[in-house]
Coordinates of C-alpha atoms in Angstrom, one line a residue:
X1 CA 209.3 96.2 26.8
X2 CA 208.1 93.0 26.3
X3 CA 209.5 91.3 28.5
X4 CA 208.7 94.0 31.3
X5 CA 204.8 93.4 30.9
X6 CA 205.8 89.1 31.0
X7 CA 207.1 90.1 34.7
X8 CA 204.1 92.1 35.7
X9 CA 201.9 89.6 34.3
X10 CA 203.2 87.0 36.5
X11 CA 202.8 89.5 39.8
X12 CA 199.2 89.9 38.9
X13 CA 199.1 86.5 38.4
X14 CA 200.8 85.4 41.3
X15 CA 198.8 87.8 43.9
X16 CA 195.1 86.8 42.9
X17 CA 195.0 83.9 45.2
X18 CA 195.8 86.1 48.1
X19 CA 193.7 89.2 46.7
X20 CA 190.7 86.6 46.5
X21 CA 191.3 85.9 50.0
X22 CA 191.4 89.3 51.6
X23 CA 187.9 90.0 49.7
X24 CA 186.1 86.8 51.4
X25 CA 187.9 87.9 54.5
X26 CA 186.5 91.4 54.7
X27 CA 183.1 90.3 53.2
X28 CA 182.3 87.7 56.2
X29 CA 184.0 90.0 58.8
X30 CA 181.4 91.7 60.7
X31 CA 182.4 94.9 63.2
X32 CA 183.3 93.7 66.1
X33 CA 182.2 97.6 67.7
X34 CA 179.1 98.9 65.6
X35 CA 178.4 102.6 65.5
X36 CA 175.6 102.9 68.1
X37 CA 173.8 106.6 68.1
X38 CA 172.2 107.4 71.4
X39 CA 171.2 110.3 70.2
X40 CA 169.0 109.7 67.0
X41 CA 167.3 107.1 69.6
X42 CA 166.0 109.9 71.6
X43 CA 165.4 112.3 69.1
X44 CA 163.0 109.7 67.2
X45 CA 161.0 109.4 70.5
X46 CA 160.7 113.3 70.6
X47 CA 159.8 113.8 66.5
X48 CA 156.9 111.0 67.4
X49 CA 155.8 113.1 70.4
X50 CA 155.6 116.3 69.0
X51 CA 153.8 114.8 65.9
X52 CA 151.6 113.6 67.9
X53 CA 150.6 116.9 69.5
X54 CA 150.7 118.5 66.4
X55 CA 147.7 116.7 65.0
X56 CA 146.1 116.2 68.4
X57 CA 145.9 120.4 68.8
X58 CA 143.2 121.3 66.1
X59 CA 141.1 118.7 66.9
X60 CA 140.9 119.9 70.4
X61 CA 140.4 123.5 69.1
X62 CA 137.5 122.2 67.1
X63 CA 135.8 120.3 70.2
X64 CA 136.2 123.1 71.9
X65 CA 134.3 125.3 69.8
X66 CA 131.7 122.4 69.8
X67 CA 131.5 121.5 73.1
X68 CA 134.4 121.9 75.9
X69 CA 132.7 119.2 78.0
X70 CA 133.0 117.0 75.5
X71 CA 136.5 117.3 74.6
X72 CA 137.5 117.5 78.5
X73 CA 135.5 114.2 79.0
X74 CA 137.2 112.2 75.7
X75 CA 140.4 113.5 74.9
X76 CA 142.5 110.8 77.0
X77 CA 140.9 108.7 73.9
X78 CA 141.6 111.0 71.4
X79 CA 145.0 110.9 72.0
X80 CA 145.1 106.8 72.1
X81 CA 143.5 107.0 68.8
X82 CA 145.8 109.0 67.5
X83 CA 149.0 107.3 68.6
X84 CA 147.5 103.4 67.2
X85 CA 146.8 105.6 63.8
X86 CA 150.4 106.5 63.8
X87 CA 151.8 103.4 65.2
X88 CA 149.9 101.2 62.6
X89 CA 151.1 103.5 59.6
X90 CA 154.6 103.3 60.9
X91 CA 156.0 100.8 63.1
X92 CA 153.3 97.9 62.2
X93 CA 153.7 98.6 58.5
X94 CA 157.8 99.4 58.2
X95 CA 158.7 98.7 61.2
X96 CA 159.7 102.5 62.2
X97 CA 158.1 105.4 63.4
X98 CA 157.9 108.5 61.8
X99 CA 160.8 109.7 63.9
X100 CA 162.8 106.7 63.6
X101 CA 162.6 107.4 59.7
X102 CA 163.6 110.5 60.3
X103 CA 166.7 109.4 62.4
X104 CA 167.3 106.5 59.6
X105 CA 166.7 104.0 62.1
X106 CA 164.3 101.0 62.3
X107 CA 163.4 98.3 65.0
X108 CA 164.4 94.8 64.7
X109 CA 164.4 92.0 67.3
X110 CA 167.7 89.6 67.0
X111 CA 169.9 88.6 70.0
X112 CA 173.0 88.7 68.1
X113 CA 173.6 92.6 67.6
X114 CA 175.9 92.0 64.2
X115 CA 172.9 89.9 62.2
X116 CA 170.7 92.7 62.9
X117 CA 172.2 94.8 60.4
X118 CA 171.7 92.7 57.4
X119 CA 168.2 91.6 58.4
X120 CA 165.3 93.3 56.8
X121 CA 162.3 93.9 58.0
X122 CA 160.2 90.9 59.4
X123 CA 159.0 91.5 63.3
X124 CA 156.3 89.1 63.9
X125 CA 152.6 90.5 64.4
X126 CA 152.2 88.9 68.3
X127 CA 155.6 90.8 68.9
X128 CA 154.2 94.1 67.9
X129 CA 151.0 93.7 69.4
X130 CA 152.4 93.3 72.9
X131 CA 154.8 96.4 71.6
X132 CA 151.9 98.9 71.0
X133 CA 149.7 97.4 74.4
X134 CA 152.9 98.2 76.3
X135 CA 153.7 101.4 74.9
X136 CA 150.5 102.9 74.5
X137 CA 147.4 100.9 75.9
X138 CA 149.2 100.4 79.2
X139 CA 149.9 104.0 79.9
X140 CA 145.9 105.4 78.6
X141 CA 144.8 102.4 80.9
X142 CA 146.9 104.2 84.0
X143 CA 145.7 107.5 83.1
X144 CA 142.0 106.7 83.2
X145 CA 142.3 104.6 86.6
X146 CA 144.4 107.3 88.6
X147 CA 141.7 109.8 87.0
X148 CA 138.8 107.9 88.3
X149 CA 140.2 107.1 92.0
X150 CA 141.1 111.1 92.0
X151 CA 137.8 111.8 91.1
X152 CA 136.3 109.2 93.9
X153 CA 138.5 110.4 96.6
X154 CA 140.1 106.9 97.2
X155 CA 143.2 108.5 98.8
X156 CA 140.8 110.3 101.5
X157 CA 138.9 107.0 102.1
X158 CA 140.0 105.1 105.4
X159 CA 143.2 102.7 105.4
X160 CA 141.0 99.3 105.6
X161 CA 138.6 100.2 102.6
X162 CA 139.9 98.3 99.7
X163 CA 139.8 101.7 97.4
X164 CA 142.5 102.9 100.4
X165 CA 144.6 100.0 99.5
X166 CA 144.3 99.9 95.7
X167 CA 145.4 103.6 95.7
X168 CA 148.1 102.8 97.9
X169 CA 149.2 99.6 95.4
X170 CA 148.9 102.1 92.8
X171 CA 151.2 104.6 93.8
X172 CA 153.8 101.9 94.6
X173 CA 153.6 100.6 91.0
X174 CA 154.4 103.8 89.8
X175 CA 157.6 103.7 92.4
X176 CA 158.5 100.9 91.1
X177 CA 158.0 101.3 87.2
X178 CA 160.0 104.9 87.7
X179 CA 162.8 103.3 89.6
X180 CA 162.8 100.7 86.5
X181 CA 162.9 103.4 83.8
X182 CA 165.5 104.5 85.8
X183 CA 167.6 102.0 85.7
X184 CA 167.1 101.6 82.2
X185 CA 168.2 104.3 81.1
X186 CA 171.4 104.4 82.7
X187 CA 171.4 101.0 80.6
X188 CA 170.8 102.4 77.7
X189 CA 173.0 105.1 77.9
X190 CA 176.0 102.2 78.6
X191 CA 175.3 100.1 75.7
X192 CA 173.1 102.3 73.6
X193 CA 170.5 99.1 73.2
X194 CA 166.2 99.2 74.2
X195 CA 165.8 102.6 74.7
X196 CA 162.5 102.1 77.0
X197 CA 161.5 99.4 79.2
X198 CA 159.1 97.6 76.7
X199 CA 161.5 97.3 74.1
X200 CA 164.0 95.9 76.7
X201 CA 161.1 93.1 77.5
X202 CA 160.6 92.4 74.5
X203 CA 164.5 92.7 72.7
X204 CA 163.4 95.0 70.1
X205 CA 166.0 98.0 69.8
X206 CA 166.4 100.8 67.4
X207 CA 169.5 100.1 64.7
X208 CA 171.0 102.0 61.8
X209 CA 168.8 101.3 58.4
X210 CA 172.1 101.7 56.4
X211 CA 175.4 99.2 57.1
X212 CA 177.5 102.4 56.7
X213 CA 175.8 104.7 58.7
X214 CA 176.4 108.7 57.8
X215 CA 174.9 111.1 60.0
X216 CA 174.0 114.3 58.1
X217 CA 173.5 117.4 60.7
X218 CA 172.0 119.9 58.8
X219 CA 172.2 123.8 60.4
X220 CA 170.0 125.0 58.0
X221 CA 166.9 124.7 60.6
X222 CA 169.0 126.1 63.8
X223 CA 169.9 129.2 61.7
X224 CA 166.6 129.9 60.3
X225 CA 165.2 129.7 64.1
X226 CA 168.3 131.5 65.4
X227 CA 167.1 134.4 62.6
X228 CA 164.0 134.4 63.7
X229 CA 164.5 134.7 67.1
X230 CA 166.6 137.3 66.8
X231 CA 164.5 139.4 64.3
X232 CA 161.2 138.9 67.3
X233 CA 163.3 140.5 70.0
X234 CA 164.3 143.2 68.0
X235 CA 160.4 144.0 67.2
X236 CA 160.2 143.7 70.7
X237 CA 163.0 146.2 71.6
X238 CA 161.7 148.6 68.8
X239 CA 158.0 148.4 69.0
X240 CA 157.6 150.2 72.3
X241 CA 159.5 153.1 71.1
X242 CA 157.0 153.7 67.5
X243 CA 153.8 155.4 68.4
X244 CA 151.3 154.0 66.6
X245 CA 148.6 157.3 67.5
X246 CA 151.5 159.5 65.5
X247 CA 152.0 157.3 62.7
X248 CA 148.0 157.3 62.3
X249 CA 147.9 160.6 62.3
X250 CA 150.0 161.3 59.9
X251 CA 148.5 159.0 57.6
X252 CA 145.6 160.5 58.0
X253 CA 146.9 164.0 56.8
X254 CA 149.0 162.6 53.9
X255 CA 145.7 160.7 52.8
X256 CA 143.8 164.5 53.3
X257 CA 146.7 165.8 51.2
X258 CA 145.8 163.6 48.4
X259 CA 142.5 165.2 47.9
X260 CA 141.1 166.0 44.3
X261 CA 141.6 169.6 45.3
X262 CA 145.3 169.7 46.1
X263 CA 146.4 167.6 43.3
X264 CA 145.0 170.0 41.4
X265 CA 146.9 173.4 42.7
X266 CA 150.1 171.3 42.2
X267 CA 148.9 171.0 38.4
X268 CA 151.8 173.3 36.6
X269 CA 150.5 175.7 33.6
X270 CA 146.6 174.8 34.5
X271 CA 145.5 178.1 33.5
X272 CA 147.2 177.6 30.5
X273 CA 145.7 174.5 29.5
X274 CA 142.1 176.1 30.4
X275 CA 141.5 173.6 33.3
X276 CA 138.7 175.2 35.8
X277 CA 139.2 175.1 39.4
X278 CA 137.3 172.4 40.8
X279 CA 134.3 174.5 43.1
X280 CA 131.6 172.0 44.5
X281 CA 128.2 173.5 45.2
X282 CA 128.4 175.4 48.4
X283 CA 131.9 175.2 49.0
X284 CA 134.9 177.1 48.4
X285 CA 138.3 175.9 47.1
X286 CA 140.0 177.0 50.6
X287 CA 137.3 175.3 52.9
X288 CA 138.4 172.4 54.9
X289 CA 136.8 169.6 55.9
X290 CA 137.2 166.8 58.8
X291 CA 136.6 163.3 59.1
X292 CA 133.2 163.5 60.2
X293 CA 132.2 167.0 58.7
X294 CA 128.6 165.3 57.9
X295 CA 127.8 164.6 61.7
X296 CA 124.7 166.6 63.2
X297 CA 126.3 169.0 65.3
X298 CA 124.6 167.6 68.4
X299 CA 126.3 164.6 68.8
X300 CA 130.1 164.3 69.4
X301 CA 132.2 163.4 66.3
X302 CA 135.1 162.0 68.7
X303 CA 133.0 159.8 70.1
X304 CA 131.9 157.8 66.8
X305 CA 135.3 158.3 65.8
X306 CA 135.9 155.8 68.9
X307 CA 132.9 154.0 67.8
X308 CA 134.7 152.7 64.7
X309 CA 137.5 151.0 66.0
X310 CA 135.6 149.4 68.5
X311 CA 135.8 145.4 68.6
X312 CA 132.9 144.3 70.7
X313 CA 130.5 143.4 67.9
X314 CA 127.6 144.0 70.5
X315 CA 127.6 147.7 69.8
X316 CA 125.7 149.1 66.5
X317 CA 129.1 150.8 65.9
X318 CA 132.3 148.8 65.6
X319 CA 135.6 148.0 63.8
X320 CA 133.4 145.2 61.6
X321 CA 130.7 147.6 60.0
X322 CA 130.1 150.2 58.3
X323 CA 128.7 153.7 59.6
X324 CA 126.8 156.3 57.0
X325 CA 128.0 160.0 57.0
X326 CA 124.2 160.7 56.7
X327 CA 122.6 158.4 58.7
X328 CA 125.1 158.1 61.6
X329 CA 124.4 156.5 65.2
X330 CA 123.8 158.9 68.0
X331 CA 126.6 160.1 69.8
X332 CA 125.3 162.8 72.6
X333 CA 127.4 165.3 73.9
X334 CA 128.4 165.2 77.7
X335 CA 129.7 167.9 79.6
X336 CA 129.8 170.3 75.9
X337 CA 133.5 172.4 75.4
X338 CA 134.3 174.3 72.2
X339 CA 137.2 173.8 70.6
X340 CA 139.8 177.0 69.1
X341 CA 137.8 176.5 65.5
X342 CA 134.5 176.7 67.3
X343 CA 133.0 172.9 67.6
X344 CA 131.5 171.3 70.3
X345 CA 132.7 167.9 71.6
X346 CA 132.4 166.2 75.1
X347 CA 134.9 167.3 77.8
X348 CA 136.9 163.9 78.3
X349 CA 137.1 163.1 74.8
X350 CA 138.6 166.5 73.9
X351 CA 140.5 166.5 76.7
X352 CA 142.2 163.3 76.2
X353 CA 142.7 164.5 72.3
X354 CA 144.6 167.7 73.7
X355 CA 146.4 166.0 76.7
X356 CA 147.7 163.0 74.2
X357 CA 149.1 165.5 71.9
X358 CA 150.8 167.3 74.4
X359 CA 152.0 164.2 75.8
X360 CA 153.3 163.2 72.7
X361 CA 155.8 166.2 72.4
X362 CA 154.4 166.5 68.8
X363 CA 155.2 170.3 68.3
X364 CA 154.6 170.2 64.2
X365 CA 152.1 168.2 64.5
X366 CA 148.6 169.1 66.4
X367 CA 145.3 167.6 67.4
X368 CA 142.8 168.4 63.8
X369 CA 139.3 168.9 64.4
X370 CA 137.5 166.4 63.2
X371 CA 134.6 168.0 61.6
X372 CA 136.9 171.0 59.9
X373 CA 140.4 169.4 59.8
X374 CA 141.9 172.8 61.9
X375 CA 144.6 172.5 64.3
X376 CA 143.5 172.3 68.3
X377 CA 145.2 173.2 70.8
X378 CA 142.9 174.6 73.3
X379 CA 139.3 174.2 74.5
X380 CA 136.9 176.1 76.4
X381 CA 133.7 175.3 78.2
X382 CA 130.9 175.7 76.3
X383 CA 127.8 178.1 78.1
X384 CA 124.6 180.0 77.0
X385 CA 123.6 183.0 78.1
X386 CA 119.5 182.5 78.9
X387 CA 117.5 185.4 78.9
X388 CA 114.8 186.1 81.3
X389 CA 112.7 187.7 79.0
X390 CA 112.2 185.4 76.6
X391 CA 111.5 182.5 79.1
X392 CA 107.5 181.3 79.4
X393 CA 106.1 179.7 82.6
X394 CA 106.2 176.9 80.7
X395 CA 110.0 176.6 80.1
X396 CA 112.2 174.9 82.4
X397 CA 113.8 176.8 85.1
X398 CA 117.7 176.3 85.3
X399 CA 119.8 176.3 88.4
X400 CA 122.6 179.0 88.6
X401 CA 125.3 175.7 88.1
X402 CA 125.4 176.6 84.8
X403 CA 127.4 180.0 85.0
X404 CA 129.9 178.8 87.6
X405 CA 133.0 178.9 85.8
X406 CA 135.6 176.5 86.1
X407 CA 139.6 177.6 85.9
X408 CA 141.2 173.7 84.5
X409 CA 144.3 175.8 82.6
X410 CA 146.5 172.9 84.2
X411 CA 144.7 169.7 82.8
X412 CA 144.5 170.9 78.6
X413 CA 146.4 173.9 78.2
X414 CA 144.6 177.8 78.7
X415 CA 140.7 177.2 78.9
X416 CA 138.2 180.5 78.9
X417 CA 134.8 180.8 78.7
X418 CA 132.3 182.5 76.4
X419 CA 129.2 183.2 75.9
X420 CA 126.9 182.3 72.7
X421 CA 122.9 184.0 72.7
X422 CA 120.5 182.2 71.1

C-alpha cells in the first residue's frame, strides 16, 4: 500500500511542471473568434427608443391639455431633452444605455477587439461628447431645418435663389447619409462591429459585459402577451353576441325581486312568529311600482329614463348627477300613446321600447312599464273626446286632426284607439 501512494506521488510530482504550464497557456490565450450578438445590438437600440417614447407620451398629453400650440411648436425639443437626460444617466455615466444594460452589453473604444473584453469602463469625455452631438444633436438640428425650409416653401422657390439650392444640397445629404447607413449596416451585419455610423467614426462598438457571455431568453413575456392576445379576440368574438339591453333588464327585475316586500312572502312560518305584513300608507301589498312611479304624469318617464344615462354633461340630466323622484326635470310628452297598463309616454320612445323587445326575440321576457313595473306589449294612440257643450268662446278651437285615426299595427304590434272624457 505504501509503496502504491510512493508511485502516485512521484506522477503528481512529475506532472506539475506541465500542469503549471497548460494554466499560463489558457490564462494568456485570448479567443481567437469572440461571440459577437447582432441581435442584443439592435434590440438595445429598440429598448432605448421605446423608452424614450414612453416618457415622452404623458408629457405631451399634459401640453396638450394646456396648450396644443405649444406642444406642436416645442416638442422637437422635448424630445432632445429627453434623450441627453437619458444619454447622460446612461452612457456618459456607465458607459451603456438603458438597453444595452438590458442586453448586458456596454461601449468601449479599443482597436484590438480581444483587449476590449477585459477593459472596464474608461471612454474619454471629448469621445462621448462628439458621440451624443452625432447621435442626437445632429439629427434635432436636421429636423428643425427641413421643418423651417418646408414651412418657407424653399422647394417652390426658383432654381437660382440660394433657398432653391440649399434645399436641393439638403436633399442630397440625406442621399448620401442613407446610402452610408446603408452600407453600414450590411457592415455590421458581416462583422457584427459599430452598429450605426457614428460609432463606426468614432470606433466605439457595443461588446459583451461578461468574458463568458450567457444569453438568457426568457418566454415568460411572449407567453403572457401570446395570453393576452388571445383572451382580447375572444372578447371580441363573444361580445357581439351578449346583449347588453337584456342583461340590464334582467338586472333590473332581479334587483325589483329583492324588494322588502318579497323577501318577506318567502319568510317561512311568519304568521307563526306574529310578523305583520308590511302595508305602507296608501298602498297595498300586491301594488307594483316602476322606476319612475313618482314622475308627474305629464311628462314622459322614458324620456328621463334616457336622460340618465346620458354623457354630455351640458344637459341638466346626465349619467354624472343625480335626478330627485320629486323634483324631476321636465320631460313633455310628444305625440301621447297609452300603453296596455294605461300610461302615457311619447310615440317614438314607446315604440322603440316595443320594437326592441320584439327585436330581441325575448318571449319570457317583456318591455315593464316604467311607472307600474307591468308587462307591455302593445300601445295605442292616446285621444280625448271634447265636448261641444262644455266649450266657452274663450277656449281654443281644435282642428278635426285630432280624431283621424291612424292604423300602425305593422310598426309595434296591434294598436287601437280609445277614447278618455274629461
Amino acid at each position: 500500500m505504501s509503496s502504491l501512494l510512493a508511485v502516485l506521488e512521484d506522477a503528481w510530482s512529475t506532472a506539475q511542471p506541465k500542469l503549471t504550464e497548460i494554466r499560463a497557456a489558457l490564462n494568456t490565450r485570448n479567443p481567437e473568434h469572440p461571440r459577437i450578438i447582432r441581435v442584443g445590438q439592435l434590440d438595445s437600440e429598440l429598448l432605448d427608443q421605446e423608452l424614450a417614447q414612453l416618457l415622452q407620451e404623458p408629457i405631451n398629453k399634459a401640453l396638450s391639455m394646456i396648450n396644443s400650440t405649444f406642444r406642436a411648436r416645442f416638442e422637437p425639443e422635448l424630445n432632445l431633452l429627453i434623450q441627453l437626460t437619458l444619454y447622460k444617466l446612461s452612457i456618459w455615466n456607465t458607459g451603456a444605455s438603458y438597453g444595452a444594460k438590458l442586453q448586458d452589453l456596454r461601449y468601449v473604444v479599443s482597436n484590438n477587439f480581444s483587449e476590449r473584453l477585459s477593459r472596464a469602463f474608461g471612454i474619454a469625455s471629448n469621445t462621448l461628447l462628439l458621440h451624443g452631438a452625432l447621435t442626437l444633436v445632429l439629427p434635432y438640428v436636421h429636423n428643425r431645418f427641413r421643418s423651417h425650409a418646408l414651412s418657407q416653401a424653399w422647394p417652390d422657390a426658383p432654381s437660382s435663389d440660394y433657398r432653391r439650392k440649399a434645399w436641393d444640397a439638403l436633399g442630397s445629404a440625406e442621399s448620401i447619409h442613407a446610402l452610408l447607413g446603408l452600407t453600414n449596416f450590411v457592415a455590421f451585419l458581416w462583422s457584427g462591429r459599430y452598429r450605426t455610423l457614428a460609432d463606426r467614426l468614432l470606433k466605439m462598438s457595443l461588446v459583451p459585459s461578461r468574458r463568458l457571455v450567457k444569453r438568457d431568453v426568457s418566454y415568460e413575456f411572449m407567453n403572457r402577451q401570446m395570453v393576452w392576445h388571445a383572451f382580447t379576440e375572444f372578447l371580441l368574438f363573444l361580445l357581439p353576441l351578449i346583449s347588453a339591453r337584456t342583461i340590464r333588464r334582467r338586472i333590473y327585475r332581479i334587483t325589483s325581486l329583492l324588494s322588502p316586500t318579497f323577501l318577506y312572502s318567502l319568510l317561512p312560518f311568519r304568521n307563526l312568529l306574529g310578523l305583520q305584513p308590511i302595508v305602507k300608507k296608501g298602498l297595498s301589498t300586491t301594488q307594483k311600482r316602476g322606476k319612475f312611479w313618482a314622475l308627474p304624469q305629464d311628462q314622459c318617464a322614458i324620456c328621463a329614463e334616457n336622460a340618465q344615462f346620458s354623457l354630455n354633461v351640458s344637459e341638466p340630466t346626465n349619467l354624472f348627477t343625480s335626478s330627485s323622484a320629486t323634483d324631476p326635470p321636465a320631460h313633455p310628452i310628444y305625440n301621447p300613446y297609452q300603453t296596455s297598463c294605461g300610461h302615457i309616454y311619447c310615440y317614438h320612445c314607446v315604440a322603440e321600447r316595443i320594437i326592441r323587445t320584439a327585436e330581441e326575440a325575448d318571449d319570457e321576457l317583456g318591455w315593464e312599464c316604467l311607472r307600474c313595473g307591468e308587462e307591455v306589449k302593445e300601445a295605442h294612440r292616446y285621444t280625448v273626446d271634447i265636448i261641444e257643450s262644455e266649450l266657452s268662446e274663450s277656449d281654443y278651437e281644435f282642428s278635426s286632426d285630432l280624431d283621424i285615426g291612424t292604423d300602425l299595427s305593422g310598426s309595434m304590434g296591434s294598436y287601437s284607439e280609445s277614447a278618455f272624457s274629461e
